[in-house]
Coordinates of C-alpha atoms in Angstrom, one line a residue:
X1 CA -0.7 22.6 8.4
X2 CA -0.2 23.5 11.9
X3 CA 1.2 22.1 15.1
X4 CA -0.6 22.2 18.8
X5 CA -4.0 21.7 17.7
X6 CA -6.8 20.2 19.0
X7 CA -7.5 17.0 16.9
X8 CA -11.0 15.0 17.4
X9 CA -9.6 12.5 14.8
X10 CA -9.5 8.9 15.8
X11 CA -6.4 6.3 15.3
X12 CA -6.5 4.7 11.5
X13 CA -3.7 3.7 8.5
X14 CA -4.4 2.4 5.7
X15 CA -2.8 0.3 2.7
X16 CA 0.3 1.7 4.4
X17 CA 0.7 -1.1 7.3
X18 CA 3.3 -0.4 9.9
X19 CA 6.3 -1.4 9.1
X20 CA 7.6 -4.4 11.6
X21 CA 11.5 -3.1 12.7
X22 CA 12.7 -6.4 11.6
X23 CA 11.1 -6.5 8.6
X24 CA 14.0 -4.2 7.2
X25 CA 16.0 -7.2 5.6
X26 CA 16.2 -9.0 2.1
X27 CA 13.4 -11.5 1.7
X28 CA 14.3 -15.3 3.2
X29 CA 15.1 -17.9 0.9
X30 CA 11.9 -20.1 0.1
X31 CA 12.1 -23.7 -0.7
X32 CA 8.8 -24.6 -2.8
X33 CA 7.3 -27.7 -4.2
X34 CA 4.8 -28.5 -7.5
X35 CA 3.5 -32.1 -8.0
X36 CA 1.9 -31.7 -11.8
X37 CA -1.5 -32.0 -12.0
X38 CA -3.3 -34.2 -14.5
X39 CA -4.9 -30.8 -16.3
X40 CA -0.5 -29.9 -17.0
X41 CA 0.7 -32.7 -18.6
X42 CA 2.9 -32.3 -21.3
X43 CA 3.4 -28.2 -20.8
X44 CA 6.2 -26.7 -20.9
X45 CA 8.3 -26.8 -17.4
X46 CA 8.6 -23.1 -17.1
X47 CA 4.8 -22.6 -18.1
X48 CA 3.6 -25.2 -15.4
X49 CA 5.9 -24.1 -12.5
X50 CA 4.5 -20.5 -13.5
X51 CA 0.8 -21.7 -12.9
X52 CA 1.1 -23.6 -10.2
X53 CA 3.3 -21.3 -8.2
X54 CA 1.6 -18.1 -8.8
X55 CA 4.0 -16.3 -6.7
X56 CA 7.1 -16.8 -9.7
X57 CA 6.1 -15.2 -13.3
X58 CA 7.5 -17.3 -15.9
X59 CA 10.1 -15.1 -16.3
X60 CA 11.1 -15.5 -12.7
X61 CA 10.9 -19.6 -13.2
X62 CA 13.3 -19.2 -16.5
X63 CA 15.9 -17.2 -14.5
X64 CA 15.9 -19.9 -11.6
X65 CA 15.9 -22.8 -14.1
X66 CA 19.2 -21.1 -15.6
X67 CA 20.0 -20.7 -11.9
X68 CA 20.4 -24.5 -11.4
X69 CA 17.4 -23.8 -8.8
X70 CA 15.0 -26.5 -10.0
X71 CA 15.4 -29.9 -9.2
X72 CA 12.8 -33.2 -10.4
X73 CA 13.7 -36.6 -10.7
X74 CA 16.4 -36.4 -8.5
X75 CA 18.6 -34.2 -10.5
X76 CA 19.2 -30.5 -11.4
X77 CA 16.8 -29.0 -14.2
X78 CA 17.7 -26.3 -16.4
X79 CA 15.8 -27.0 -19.7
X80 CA 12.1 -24.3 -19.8
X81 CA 10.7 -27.1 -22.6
X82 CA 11.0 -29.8 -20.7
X83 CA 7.7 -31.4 -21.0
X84 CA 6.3 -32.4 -17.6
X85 CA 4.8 -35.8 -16.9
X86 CA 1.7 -36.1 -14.1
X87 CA 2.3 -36.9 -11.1
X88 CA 6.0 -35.7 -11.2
X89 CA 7.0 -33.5 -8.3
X90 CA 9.7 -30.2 -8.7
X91 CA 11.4 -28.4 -6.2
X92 CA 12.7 -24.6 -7.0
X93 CA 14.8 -23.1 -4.3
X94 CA 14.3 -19.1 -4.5
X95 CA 16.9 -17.2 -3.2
X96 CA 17.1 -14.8 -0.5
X97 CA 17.1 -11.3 -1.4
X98 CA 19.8 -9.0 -0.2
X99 CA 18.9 -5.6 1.0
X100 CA 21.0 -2.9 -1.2
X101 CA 21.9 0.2 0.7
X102 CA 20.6 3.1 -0.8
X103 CA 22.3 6.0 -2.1
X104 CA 21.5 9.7 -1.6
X105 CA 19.8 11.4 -4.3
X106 CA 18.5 15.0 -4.8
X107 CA 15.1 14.8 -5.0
X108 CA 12.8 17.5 -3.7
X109 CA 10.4 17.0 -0.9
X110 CA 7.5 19.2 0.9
X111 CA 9.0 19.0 4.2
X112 CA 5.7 20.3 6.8
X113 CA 7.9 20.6 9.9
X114 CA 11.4 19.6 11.2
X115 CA 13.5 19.5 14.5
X116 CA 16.3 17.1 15.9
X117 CA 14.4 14.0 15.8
X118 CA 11.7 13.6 13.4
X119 CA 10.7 14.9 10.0
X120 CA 6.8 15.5 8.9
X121 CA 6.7 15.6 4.8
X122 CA 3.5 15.7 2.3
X123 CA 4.0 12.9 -0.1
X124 CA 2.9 13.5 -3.3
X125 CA 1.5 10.8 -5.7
X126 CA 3.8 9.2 -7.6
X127 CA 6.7 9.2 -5.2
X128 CA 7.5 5.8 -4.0
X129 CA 8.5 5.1 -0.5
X130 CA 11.4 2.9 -0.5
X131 CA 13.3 0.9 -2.7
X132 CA 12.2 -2.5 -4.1
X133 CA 11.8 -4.4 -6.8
X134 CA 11.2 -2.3 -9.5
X135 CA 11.7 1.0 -8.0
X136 CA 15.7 0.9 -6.8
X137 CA 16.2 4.1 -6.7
X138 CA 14.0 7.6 -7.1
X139 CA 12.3 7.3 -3.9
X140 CA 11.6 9.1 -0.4
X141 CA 14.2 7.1 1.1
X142 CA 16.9 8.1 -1.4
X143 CA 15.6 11.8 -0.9
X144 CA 16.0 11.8 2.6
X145 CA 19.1 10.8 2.6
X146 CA 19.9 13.5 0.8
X147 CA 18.2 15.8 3.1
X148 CA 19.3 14.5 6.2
X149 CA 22.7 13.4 5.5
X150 CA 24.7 10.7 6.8
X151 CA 22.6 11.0 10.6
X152 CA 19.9 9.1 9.2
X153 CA 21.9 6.1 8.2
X154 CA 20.8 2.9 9.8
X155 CA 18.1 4.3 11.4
X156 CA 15.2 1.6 11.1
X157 CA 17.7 -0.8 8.9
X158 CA 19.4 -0.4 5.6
X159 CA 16.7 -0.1 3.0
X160 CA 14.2 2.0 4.9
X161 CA 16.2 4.5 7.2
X162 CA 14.0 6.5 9.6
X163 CA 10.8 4.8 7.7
X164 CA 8.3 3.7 10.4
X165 CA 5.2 3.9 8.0
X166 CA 4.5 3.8 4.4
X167 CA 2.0 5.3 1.7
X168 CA 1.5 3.4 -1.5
X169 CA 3.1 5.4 -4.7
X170 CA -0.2 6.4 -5.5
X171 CA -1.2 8.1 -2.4
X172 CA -0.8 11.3 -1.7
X173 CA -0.1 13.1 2.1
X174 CA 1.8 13.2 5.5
X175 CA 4.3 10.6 6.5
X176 CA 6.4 11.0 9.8
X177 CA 9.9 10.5 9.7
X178 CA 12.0 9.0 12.3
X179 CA 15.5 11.5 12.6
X180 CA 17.3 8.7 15.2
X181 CA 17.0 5.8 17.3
X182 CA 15.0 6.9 19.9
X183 CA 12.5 8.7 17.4
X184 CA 11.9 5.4 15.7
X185 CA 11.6 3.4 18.4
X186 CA 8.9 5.7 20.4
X187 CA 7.0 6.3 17.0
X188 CA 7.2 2.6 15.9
X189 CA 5.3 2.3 19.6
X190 CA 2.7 4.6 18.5
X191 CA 1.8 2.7 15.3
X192 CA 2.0 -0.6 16.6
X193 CA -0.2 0.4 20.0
X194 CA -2.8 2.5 17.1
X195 CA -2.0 5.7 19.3
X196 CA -1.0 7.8 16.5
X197 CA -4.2 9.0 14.7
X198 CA -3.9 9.3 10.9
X199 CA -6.8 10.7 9.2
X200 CA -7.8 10.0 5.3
X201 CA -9.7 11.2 3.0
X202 CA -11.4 9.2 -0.2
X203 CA -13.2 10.1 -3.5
X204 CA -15.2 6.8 -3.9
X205 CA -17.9 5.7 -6.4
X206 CA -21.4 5.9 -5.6
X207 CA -22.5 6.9 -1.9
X208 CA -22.2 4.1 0.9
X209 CA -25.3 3.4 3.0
X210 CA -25.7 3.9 5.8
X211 CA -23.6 7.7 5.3
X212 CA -21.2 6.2 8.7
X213 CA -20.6 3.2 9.8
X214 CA -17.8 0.4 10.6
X215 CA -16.0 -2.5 8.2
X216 CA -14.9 -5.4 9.4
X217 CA -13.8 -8.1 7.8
X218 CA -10.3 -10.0 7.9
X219 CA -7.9 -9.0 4.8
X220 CA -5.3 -11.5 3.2
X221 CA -4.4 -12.2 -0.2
X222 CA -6.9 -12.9 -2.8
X223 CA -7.4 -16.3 -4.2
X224 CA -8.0 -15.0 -7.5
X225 CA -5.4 -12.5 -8.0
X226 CA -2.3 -12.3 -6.1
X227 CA -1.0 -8.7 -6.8
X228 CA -4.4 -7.9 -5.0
X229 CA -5.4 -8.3 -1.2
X230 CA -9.3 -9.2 -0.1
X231 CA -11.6 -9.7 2.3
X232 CA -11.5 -13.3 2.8
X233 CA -13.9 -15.9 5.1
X234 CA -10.6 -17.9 6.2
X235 CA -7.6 -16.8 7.6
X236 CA -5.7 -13.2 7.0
X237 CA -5.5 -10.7 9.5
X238 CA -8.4 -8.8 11.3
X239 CA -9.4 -5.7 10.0
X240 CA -11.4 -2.6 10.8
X241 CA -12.4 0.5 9.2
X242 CA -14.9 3.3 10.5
X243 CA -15.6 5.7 7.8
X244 CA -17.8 8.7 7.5
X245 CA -19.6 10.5 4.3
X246 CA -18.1 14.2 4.6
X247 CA -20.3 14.8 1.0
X248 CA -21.9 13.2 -1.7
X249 CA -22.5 14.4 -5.3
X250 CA -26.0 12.7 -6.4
X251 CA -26.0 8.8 -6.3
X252 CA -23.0 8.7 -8.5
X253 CA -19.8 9.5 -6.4
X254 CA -18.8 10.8 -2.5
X255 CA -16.2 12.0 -0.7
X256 CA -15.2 9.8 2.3
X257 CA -13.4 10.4 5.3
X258 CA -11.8 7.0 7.0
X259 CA -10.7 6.1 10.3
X260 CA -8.6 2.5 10.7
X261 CA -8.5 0.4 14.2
X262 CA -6.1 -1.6 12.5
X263 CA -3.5 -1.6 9.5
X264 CA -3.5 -4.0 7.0
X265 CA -2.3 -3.9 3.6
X266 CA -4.3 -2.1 1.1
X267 CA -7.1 -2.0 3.8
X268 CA -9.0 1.2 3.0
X269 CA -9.0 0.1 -0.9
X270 CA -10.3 -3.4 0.4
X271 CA -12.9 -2.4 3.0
X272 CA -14.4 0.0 0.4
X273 CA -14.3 -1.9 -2.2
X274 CA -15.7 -4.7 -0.2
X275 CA -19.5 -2.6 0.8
X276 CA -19.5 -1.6 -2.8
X277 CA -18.1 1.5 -3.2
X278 CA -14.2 1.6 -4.6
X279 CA -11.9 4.4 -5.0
X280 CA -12.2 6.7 -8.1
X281 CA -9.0 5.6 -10.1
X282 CA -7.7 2.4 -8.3
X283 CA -6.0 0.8 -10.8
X284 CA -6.6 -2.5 -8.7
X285 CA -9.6 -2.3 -7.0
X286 CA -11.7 0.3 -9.0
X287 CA -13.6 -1.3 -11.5
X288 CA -16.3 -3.1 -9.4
X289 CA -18.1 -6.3 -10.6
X290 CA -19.2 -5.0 -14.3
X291 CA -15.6 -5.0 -15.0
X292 CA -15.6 -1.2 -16.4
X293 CA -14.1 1.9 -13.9
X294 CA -17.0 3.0 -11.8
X295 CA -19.6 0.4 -13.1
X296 CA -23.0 1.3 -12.9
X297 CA -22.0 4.9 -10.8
X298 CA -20.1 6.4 -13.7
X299 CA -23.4 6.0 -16.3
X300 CA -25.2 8.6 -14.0
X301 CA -22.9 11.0 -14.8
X302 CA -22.8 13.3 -18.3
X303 CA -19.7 13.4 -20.1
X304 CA -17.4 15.2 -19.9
X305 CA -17.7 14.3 -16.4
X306 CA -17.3 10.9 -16.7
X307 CA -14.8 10.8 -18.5
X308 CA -12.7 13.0 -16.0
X309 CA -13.3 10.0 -12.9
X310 CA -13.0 7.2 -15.1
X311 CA -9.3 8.0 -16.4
X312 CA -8.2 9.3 -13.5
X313 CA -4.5 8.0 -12.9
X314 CA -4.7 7.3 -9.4
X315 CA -6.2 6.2 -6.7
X316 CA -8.2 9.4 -5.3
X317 CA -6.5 8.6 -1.5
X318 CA -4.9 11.4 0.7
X319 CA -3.8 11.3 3.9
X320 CA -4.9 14.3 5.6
X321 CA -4.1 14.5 9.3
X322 CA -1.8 13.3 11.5
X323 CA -1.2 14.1 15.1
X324 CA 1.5 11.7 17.2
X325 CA 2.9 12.6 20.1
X326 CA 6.5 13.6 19.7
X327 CA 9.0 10.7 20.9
X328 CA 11.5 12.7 22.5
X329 CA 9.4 15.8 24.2
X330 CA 6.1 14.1 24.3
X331 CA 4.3 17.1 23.6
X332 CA 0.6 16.0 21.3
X333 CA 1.3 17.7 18.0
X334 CA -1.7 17.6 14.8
X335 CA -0.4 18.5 11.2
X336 CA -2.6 18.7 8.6
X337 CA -2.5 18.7 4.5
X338 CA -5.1 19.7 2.0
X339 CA -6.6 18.1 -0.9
X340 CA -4.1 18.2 -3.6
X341 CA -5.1 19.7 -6.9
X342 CA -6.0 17.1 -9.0
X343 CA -8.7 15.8 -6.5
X344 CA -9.8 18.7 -5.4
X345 CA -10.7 19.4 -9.4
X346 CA -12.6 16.2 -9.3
X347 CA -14.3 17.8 -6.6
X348 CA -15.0 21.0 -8.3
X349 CA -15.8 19.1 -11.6
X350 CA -18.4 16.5 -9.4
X351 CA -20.2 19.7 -7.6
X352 CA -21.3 21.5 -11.2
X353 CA -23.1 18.2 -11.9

């Protein structure tokens, strides 16, 4: 991993979307409505609020019904059995949440370089970025913290100090790190005018065709399943991905590199997924149409084979290259990471075949 180099990599992200430097506070209180459908009468409250706003689990609607958060009828509603009646129309007030301030915690990070104002670190899978719901604590942000001391406090808002970028928990590789004010505001520049260049590489299934090419296709949430985000025909955002085969092993699995004009959510998972070819071990997007990990790719392998890239734990994403130029010196400067280990045995494993 070295500074100064020559980079002929082109601007991309991926499911790691810039991060907006307002979007740093708790979430806004949302008012919502449900008129019951004819198909709901007589379920349960807390089941039909569940279905028809598939934003709250039911365990989320229970909580706001204790809450005093549901009103129908022109009254307050507490009671999850109330039976629900067609036609009748609820309203559930979700409150806003309220960004906690994290706390410094000792976790150990590959830092790749350091100076006064910004901080370069290879991520490894299964570190999450920031806190959130689910994940309060344990995370880079509570690491750096730790590393950088009280200087980095406030430094792109309370829950996310110095973050300008993110990489899902899954995904492995470089991440820049804003040390102060003017870091962050001259790299948040860079991400949001695409002149940072972020390179990734992907083990995917099967081989796409033609070997290079360019994606596009606007991504938003899916229809069917909100945890995940699609391609869709209407609305979302617009989206493009150029990728490149760097090497394929058979028909059955290849090794992609991927270059992003834009960053959206989840967008290199999406766009491959979307031509056919998903990312050996996404737990959300990797089992293709025949509902099995690696559908009709993983039968031409032998076992054990197989058996090694269908339960693989994660997403087989790394982010490989970065170059930026420096917000305070504005010297161009490239850092690179290798393939971590465990991909670089699927690799190994794919090339005996």
């Amino acid at each position: 991993m070295a500074a100064n180099m020559p980079d002929d990599t082109t601007p991309d992200d991926l499911s790691d979307d810039f991060l907006d430097p307002d979007d740093d506070a708790g979430s806004p209180a949302r008012a919502l409505a449900y008129t019951v459908p004819d198909e709901a009468a007589g379920q349960r409250l807390d089941k039909a609020l569940a279905a028809g706003l598939p934003d709250l689990s039911r365990s989320r609607v229970q909580a706001l019904l204790d809450q005093g958060c549901v009103r129908g009828d022109g009254r307050t509603i507490t009671d999850a059995s109330l039976r629900v009646k067609p036609g009748q129309t609820f309203e559930v007030q979700v409150p806003g949440a309220e960004a906690a301030e994290p706390v410094a915690q000792d976790i150990p990070i590959d830092v790749v370089f350091e100076d006064a104002d910004v901080l370069v670190i290879d991520k490894p899978a299964g570190l999450v970025v920031h806190p959130a719901a689910g994940n309060p604590d344990g995370t880079l942000v509570n690491a750096l913290l730790a590393h950088c001391g009280d200087s980095l406090s406030g430094i792109g808002g309370v829950r996310r100090p110095g973050i300008v970028h993110r990489l899902d928990k899954d995904t492995s590789g470089l991440m820049v790190v804003a040390k102060n004010d003017r870091a962050h505001h001259g790299l948040s520049e860079q991400f949001s005018d695409r002149t940072l260049s972020r390179t990734y590489l992907a083990l995917v299934w099967g081989v796409p065709n033609p070997t290079q090419g360019r994606i596009e296709g606007n991504i938003g949430r899916s229809s069917a399943d909100r945890k995940k985000m699609a391609v869709v025909t209407g609305g979302g955002k617009h989206a493009a991905t150029k990728y490149r085969v760097v090497k394929s092993f058979g028909m059955a699995a290849s090794l992609v590199e991927c270059v992003l004009e834009t960053g959206r959510t989840h967008q290199i998972r999406v766009h491959l997924t979307h031509i056919g070819h998903p990312l050996v071990g996404d737990p959300l997007y990797g089992r293709g149409r025949s509902g099995r990990p690696g559908g009709k790719f993983a039968s031409l392998l032998p076992e054990p084979v197989r058996g090694g890239l269908v339960g693989f734990p994660r997403q087989a994403l790394h982010a490989a290259a970065l170059t930026f130029r420096h917000p305070v010196n504005s010297e161009i400067v490239t850092f690179r990471s290798p393939i971590p280990a465990d991909i670089h045995e699927l690799i190994v494993t794919l090339e005996t075949v």
